[in-house]
Short mmCIF file of C-alpha atoms in Angstrom, two decimals:
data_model
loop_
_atom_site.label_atom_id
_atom_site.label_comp_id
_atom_site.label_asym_id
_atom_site.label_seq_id
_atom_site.Cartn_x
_atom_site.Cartn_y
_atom_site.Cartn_z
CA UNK A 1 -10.88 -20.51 38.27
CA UNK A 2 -14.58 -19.52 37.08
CA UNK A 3 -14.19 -16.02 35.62
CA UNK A 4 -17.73 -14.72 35.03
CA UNK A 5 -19.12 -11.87 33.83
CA UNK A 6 -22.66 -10.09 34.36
CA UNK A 7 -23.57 -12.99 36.26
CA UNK A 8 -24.15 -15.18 32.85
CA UNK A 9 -20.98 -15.06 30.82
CA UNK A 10 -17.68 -17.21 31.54
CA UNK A 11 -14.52 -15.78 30.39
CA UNK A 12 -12.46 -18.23 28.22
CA UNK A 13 -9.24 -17.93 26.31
CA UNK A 14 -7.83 -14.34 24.80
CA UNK A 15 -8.62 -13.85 21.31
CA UNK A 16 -7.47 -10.00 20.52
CA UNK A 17 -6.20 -7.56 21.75
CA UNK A 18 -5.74 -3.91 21.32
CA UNK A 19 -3.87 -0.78 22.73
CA UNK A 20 -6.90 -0.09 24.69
CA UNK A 21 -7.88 -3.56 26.20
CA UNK A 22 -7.95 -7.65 25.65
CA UNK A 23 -10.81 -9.66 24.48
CA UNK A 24 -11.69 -12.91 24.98
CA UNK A 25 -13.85 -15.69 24.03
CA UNK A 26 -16.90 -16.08 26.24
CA UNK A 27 -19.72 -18.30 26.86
CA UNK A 28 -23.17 -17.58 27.73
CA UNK A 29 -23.90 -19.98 30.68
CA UNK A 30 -27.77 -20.59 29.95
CA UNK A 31 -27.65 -20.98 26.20
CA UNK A 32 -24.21 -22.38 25.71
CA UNK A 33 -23.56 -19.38 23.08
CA UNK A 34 -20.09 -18.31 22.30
CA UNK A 35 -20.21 -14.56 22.49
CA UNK A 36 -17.18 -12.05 23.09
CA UNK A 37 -15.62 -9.88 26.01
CA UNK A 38 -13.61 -7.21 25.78
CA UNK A 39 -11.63 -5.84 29.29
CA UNK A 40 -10.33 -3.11 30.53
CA UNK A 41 -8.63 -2.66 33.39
CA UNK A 42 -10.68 -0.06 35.97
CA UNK A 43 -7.12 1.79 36.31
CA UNK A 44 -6.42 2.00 33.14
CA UNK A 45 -4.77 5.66 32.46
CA UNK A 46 -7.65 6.15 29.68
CA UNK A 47 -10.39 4.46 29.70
CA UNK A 48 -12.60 4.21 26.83
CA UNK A 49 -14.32 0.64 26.82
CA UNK A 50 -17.78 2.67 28.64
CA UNK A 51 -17.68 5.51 26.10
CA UNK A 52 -16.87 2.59 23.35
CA UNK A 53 -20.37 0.62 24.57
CA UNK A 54 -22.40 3.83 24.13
CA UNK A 55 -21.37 4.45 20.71
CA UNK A 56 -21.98 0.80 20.16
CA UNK A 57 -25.14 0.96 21.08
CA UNK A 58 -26.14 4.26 19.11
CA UNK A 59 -25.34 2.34 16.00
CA UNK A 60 -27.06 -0.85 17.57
CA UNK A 61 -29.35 -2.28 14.61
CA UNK A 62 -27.13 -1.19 11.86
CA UNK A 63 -25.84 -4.35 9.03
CA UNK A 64 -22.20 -5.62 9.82
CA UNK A 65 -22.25 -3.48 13.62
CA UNK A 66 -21.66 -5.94 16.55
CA UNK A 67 -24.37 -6.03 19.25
CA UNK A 68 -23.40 -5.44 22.73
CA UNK A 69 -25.47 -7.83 25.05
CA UNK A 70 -24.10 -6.25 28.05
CA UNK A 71 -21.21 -4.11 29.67
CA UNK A 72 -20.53 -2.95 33.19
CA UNK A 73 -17.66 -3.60 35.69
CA UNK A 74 -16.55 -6.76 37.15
CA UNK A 75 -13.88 -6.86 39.91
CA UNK A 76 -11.10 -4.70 38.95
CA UNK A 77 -12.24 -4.80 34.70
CA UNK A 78 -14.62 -2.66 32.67
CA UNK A 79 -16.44 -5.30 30.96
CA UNK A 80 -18.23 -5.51 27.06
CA UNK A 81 -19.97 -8.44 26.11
CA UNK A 82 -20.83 -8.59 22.42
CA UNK A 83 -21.21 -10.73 19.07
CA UNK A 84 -18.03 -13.09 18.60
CA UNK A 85 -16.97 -12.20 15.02
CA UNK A 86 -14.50 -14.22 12.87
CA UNK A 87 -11.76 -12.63 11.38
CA UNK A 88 -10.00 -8.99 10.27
CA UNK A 89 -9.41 -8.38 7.28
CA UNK A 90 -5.61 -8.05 8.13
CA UNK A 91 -5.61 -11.86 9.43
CA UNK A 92 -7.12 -12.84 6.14
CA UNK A 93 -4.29 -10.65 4.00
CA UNK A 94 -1.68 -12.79 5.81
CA UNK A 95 -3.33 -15.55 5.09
CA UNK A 96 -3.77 -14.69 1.69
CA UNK A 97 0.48 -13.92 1.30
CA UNK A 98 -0.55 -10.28 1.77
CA UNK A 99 -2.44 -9.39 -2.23
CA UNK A 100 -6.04 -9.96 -2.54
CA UNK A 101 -7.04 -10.00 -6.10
CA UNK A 102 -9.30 -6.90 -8.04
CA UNK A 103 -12.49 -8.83 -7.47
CA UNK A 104 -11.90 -9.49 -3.94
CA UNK A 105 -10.87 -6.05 -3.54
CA UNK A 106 -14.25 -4.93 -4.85
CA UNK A 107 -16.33 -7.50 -2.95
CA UNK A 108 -14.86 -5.70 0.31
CA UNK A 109 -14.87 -1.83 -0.55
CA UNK A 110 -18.23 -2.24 -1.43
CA UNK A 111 -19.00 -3.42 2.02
CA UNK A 112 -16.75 -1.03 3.81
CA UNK A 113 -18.20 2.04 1.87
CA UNK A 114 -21.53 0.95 3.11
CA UNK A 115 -20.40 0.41 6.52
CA UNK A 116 -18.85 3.66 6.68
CA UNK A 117 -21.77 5.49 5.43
CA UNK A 118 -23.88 3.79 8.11
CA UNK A 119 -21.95 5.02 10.67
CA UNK A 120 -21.65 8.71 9.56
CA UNK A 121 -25.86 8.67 9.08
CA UNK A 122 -25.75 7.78 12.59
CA UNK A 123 -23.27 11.03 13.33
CA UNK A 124 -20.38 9.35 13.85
CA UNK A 125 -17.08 9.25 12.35
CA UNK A 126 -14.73 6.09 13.23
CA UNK A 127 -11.53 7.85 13.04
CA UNK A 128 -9.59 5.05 13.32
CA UNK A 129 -10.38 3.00 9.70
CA UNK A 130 -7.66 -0.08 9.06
CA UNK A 131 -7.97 -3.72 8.10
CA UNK A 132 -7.35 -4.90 11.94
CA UNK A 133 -10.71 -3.24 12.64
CA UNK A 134 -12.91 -4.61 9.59
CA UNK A 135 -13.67 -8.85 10.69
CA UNK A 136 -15.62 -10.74 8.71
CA UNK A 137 -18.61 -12.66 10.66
CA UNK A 138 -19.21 -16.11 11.40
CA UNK A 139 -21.70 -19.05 10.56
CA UNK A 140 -23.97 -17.99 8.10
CA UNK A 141 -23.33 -14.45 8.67
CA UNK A 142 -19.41 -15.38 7.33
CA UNK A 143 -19.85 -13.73 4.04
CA UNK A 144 -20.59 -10.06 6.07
CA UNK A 145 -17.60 -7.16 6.99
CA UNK A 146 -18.58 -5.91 10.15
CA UNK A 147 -17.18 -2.86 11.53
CA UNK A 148 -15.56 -2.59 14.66
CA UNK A 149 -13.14 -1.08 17.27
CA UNK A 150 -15.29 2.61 18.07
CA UNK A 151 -13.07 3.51 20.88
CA UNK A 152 -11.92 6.74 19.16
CA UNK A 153 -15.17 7.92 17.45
CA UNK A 154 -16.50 11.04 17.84
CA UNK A 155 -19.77 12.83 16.59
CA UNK A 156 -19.11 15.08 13.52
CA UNK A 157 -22.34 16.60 13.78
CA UNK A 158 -25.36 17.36 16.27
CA UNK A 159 -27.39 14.17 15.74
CA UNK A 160 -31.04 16.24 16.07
CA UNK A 161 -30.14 19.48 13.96
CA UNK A 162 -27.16 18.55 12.06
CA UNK A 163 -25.18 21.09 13.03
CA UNK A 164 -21.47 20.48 12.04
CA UNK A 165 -18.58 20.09 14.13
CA UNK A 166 -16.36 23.39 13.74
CA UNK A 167 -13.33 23.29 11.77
CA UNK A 168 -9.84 23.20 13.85
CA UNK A 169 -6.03 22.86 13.53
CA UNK A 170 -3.11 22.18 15.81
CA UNK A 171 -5.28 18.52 16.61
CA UNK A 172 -2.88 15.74 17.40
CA UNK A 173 -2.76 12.80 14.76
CA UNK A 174 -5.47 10.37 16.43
CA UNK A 175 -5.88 6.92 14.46
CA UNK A 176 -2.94 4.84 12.50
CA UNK A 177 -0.46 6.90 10.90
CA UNK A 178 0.17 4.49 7.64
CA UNK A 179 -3.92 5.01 6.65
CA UNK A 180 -4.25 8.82 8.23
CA UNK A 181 -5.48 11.16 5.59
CA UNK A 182 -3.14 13.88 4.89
CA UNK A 183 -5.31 16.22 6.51
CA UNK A 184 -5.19 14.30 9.70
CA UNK A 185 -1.58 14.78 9.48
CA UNK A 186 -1.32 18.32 9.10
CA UNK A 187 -3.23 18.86 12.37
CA UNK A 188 -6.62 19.75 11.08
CA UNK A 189 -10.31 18.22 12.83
CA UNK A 190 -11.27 15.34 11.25
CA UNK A 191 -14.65 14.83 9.41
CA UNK A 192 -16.04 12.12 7.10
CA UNK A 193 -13.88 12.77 4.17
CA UNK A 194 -10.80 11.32 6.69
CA UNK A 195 -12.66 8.04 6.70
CA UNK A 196 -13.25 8.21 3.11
CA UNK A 197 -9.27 8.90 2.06
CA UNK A 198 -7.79 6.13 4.97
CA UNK A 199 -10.50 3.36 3.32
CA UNK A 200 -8.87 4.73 -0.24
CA UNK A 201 -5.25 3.97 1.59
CA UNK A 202 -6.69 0.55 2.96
CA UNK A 203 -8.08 0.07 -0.56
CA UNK A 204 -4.45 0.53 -2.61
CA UNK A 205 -3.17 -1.66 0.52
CA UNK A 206 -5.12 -4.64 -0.49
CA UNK A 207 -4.32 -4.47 -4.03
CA UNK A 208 -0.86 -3.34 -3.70
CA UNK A 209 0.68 -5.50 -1.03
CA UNK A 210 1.56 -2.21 0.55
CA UNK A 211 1.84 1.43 0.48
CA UNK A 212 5.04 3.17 -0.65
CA UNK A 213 5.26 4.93 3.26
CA UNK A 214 5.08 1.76 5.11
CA UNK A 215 8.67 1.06 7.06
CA UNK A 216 10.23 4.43 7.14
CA UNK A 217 12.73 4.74 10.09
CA UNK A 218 12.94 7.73 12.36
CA UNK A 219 14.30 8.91 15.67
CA UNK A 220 11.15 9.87 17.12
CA UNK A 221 7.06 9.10 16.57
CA UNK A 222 6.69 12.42 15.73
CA UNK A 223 9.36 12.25 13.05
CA UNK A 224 8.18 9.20 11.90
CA UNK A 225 4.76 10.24 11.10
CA UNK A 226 6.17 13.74 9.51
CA UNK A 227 8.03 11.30 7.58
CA UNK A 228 4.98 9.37 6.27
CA UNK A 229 2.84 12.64 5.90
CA UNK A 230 6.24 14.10 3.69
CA UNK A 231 5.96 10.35 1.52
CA UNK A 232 2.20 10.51 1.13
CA UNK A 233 2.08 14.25 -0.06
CA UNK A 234 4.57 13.38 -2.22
CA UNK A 235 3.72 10.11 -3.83
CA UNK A 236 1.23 11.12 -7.00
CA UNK A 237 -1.81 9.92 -7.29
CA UNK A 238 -0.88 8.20 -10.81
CA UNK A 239 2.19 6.37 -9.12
CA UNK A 240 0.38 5.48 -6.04
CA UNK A 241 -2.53 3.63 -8.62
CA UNK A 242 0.08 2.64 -11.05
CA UNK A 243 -1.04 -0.42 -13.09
CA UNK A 244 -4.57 -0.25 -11.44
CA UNK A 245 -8.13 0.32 -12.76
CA UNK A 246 -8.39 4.36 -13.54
CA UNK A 247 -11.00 3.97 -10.35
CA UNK A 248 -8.86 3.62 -7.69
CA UNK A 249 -7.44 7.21 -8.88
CA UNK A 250 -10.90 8.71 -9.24
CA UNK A 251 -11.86 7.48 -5.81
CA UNK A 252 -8.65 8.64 -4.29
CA UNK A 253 -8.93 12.05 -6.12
CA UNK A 254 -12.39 12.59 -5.59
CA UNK A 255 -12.09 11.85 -1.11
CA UNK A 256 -8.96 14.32 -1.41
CA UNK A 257 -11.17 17.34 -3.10
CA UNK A 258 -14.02 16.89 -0.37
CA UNK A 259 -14.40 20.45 2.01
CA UNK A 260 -14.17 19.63 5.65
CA UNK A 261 -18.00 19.54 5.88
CA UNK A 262 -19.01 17.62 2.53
CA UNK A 263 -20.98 14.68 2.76
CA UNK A 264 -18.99 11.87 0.88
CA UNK A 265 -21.52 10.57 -2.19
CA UNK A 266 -21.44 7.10 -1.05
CA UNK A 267 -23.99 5.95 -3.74
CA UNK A 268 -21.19 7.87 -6.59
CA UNK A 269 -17.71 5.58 -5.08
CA UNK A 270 -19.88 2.46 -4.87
CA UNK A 271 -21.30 2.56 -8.37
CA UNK A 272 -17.99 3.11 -9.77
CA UNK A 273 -16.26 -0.08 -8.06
CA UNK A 274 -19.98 -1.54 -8.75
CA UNK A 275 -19.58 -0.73 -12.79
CA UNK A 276 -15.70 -1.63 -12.68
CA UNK A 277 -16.71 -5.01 -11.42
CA UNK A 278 -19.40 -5.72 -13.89
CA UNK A 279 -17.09 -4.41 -16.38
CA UNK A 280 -14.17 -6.98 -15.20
CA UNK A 281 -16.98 -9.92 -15.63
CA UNK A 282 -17.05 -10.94 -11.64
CA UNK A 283 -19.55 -12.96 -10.20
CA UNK A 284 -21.41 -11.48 -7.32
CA UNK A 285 -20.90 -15.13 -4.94
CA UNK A 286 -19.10 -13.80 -2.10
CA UNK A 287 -16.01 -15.95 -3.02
CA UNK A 288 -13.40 -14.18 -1.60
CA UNK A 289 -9.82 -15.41 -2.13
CA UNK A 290 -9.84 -16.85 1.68
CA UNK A 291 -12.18 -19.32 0.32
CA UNK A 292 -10.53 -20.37 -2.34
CA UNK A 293 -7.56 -20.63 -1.02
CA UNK A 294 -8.83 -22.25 2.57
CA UNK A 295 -10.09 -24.58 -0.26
CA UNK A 296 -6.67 -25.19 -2.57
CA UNK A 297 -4.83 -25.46 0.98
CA UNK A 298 -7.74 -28.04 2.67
CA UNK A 299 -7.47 -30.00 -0.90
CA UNK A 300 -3.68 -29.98 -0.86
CA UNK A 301 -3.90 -31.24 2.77
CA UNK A 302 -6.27 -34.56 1.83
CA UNK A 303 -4.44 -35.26 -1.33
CA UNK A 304 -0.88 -35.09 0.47
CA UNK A 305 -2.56 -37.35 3.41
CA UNK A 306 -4.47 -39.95 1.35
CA UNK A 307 -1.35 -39.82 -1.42
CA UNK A 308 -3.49 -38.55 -4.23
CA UNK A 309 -2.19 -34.65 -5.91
CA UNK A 310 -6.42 -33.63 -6.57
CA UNK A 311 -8.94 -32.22 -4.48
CA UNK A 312 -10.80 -35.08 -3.19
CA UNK A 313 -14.77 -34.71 -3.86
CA UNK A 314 -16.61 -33.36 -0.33
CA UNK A 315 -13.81 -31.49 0.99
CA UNK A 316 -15.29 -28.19 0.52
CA UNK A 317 -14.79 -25.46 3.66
CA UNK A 318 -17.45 -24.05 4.68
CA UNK A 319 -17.32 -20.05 4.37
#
């Protein structure tokens, strides 16, 4: 069966999928490009894949932001087509035995913090910041974290005067609990200091293997996340960043003391990952530990087949 979308795009195999809808891979039938779709079903409870588009294309233009090519409804589906990324930054932890090293660590927050920042000029906040929603591109775009997954954004601020959002409690925890921001859990409106603290929490993630609150048991959701809120308020800042670089601290500490209507100084966070990584004598190159081990795993591969134990010359992955 044909599956088309938009009159020009065939609907392959799945490739993701989320609580709010599936995408798959798609191929534009005049140019032969891959591209992807993301559906949603048109009796779908919630749906948020039209209000996702819009914000899409508010922040259409910006570095690592997917561009949506088209969206409307086909039969009984809500339909997105935009860039095919490669991807998440979760996949690549796996595949990585779930540690990136410091410098890869750095390579990354210095892309999200930009990405973030982009987004919040553009008056949004993403509300929803976790490695499943951070994929790294494709071709020669691979080297690039783009930003995805704006189904629960929301405008902190008019986007002609400025005029911020006003400050509220008794709001129900929207996001994922493991990287909410305390505040988030204690009920209160989120702003872009939230986005700030849960890239902090994806940050120690990375370079810890985990964080101290991930696994707790509990009856109910609502116990479970008081549970992980109890466990984060809890944990000190010093055991949380235990035998990391001081900056991991500062950065925590310094998202923590923002107001609800601060404006995060992006320029301040990446200058002090940007000094830590000059410091640490790493090599701007974009070799992430994917590539080198995509490379150590490709070389083990051709030495096991051809019966030598080296990596045989030309064997290089591209990345």
């Amino acid at each position: 069966m044909d599956l088309r979308v938009g009159n020009k795009y065939r609907i392959g195999r799945k490739i993701g999928g989320g609580s709010f809808g599936d995408v798959y891979l798609g191929t534009n039938i005049i140019s032969g490009e891959e591209i992807a779709i993301k559906l949603e079903s048109v009796k779908a409870k919630h749906p948020q894949l039209e209000y996702e588009a819009r914000v899409y294309k508010s922040l259409a233009g910006g570095v690592g932001i997917p561009f949506v090519r088209w969206y409307g409804t086909e039969c009984d589906y809500n339909a997105m087509v935009y860039d095919l990324l490669g991807p998440s930054l979760e996949d690549l932890f796996n595949f990585c035995n779930r540690k990136f090293s410091l410098k890869t660590v750095l390579l990354l927050a210095d892309q999200l913090l930009s990405r973030i920042e982009y987004v919040h000029a553009k008056s949004f906040i993403h509300r929803d910041i976790k490695p499943d929603n951070f994929l790294m591109g494709i071709g020669k775009r691979g080297n690039q974290v783009n930003a995805i997954d704006f189904g629960l954004a929301k405008k902190y601020r008019d986007p002609k005067t400025h005029f911020h959002i006003p400050y509220r409690e008794n709001k129900n925890l929207t996001g994922t609990a493991r990287y909410a921001s305390i505040n988030t859990h204690l009920g209160v409106e989120q702003a872009r200091r939230d986005d700030m603290e849960s890239l902090g929490y994806v940050i120690l993630y990375f370079s810890r293997g985990s964080l101290p609150w991930q696994g707790l048991k509990a009856g109910t959701k609502k116990q479970k996340y008081d549970r992980i809120m109890e466990k984060k308020m809890t944990t000190p800042t010093e055991v949380l960043c235990r035998g990391l670089p001081n900056e991991f601290a500062i950065y925590l500490n310094y998202c923590r003391s923002l107001r609800f209507d601060d404006k995060p100084d992006y320029s301040y966070l990446r200058k002090i990952f940007r000094d830590l990584f000059v410091r640490e004598g790493f090599q701007y190159d974009y070799v992430f530990d994917w590539t080198v081990y995509k490379y150590q795993k490709n070389a083990e591969a051709i030495a096991k087949a051809s019966g030598t134990n080296g990596p045989a010359a030309g064997d290089r992955t591209r990345h």
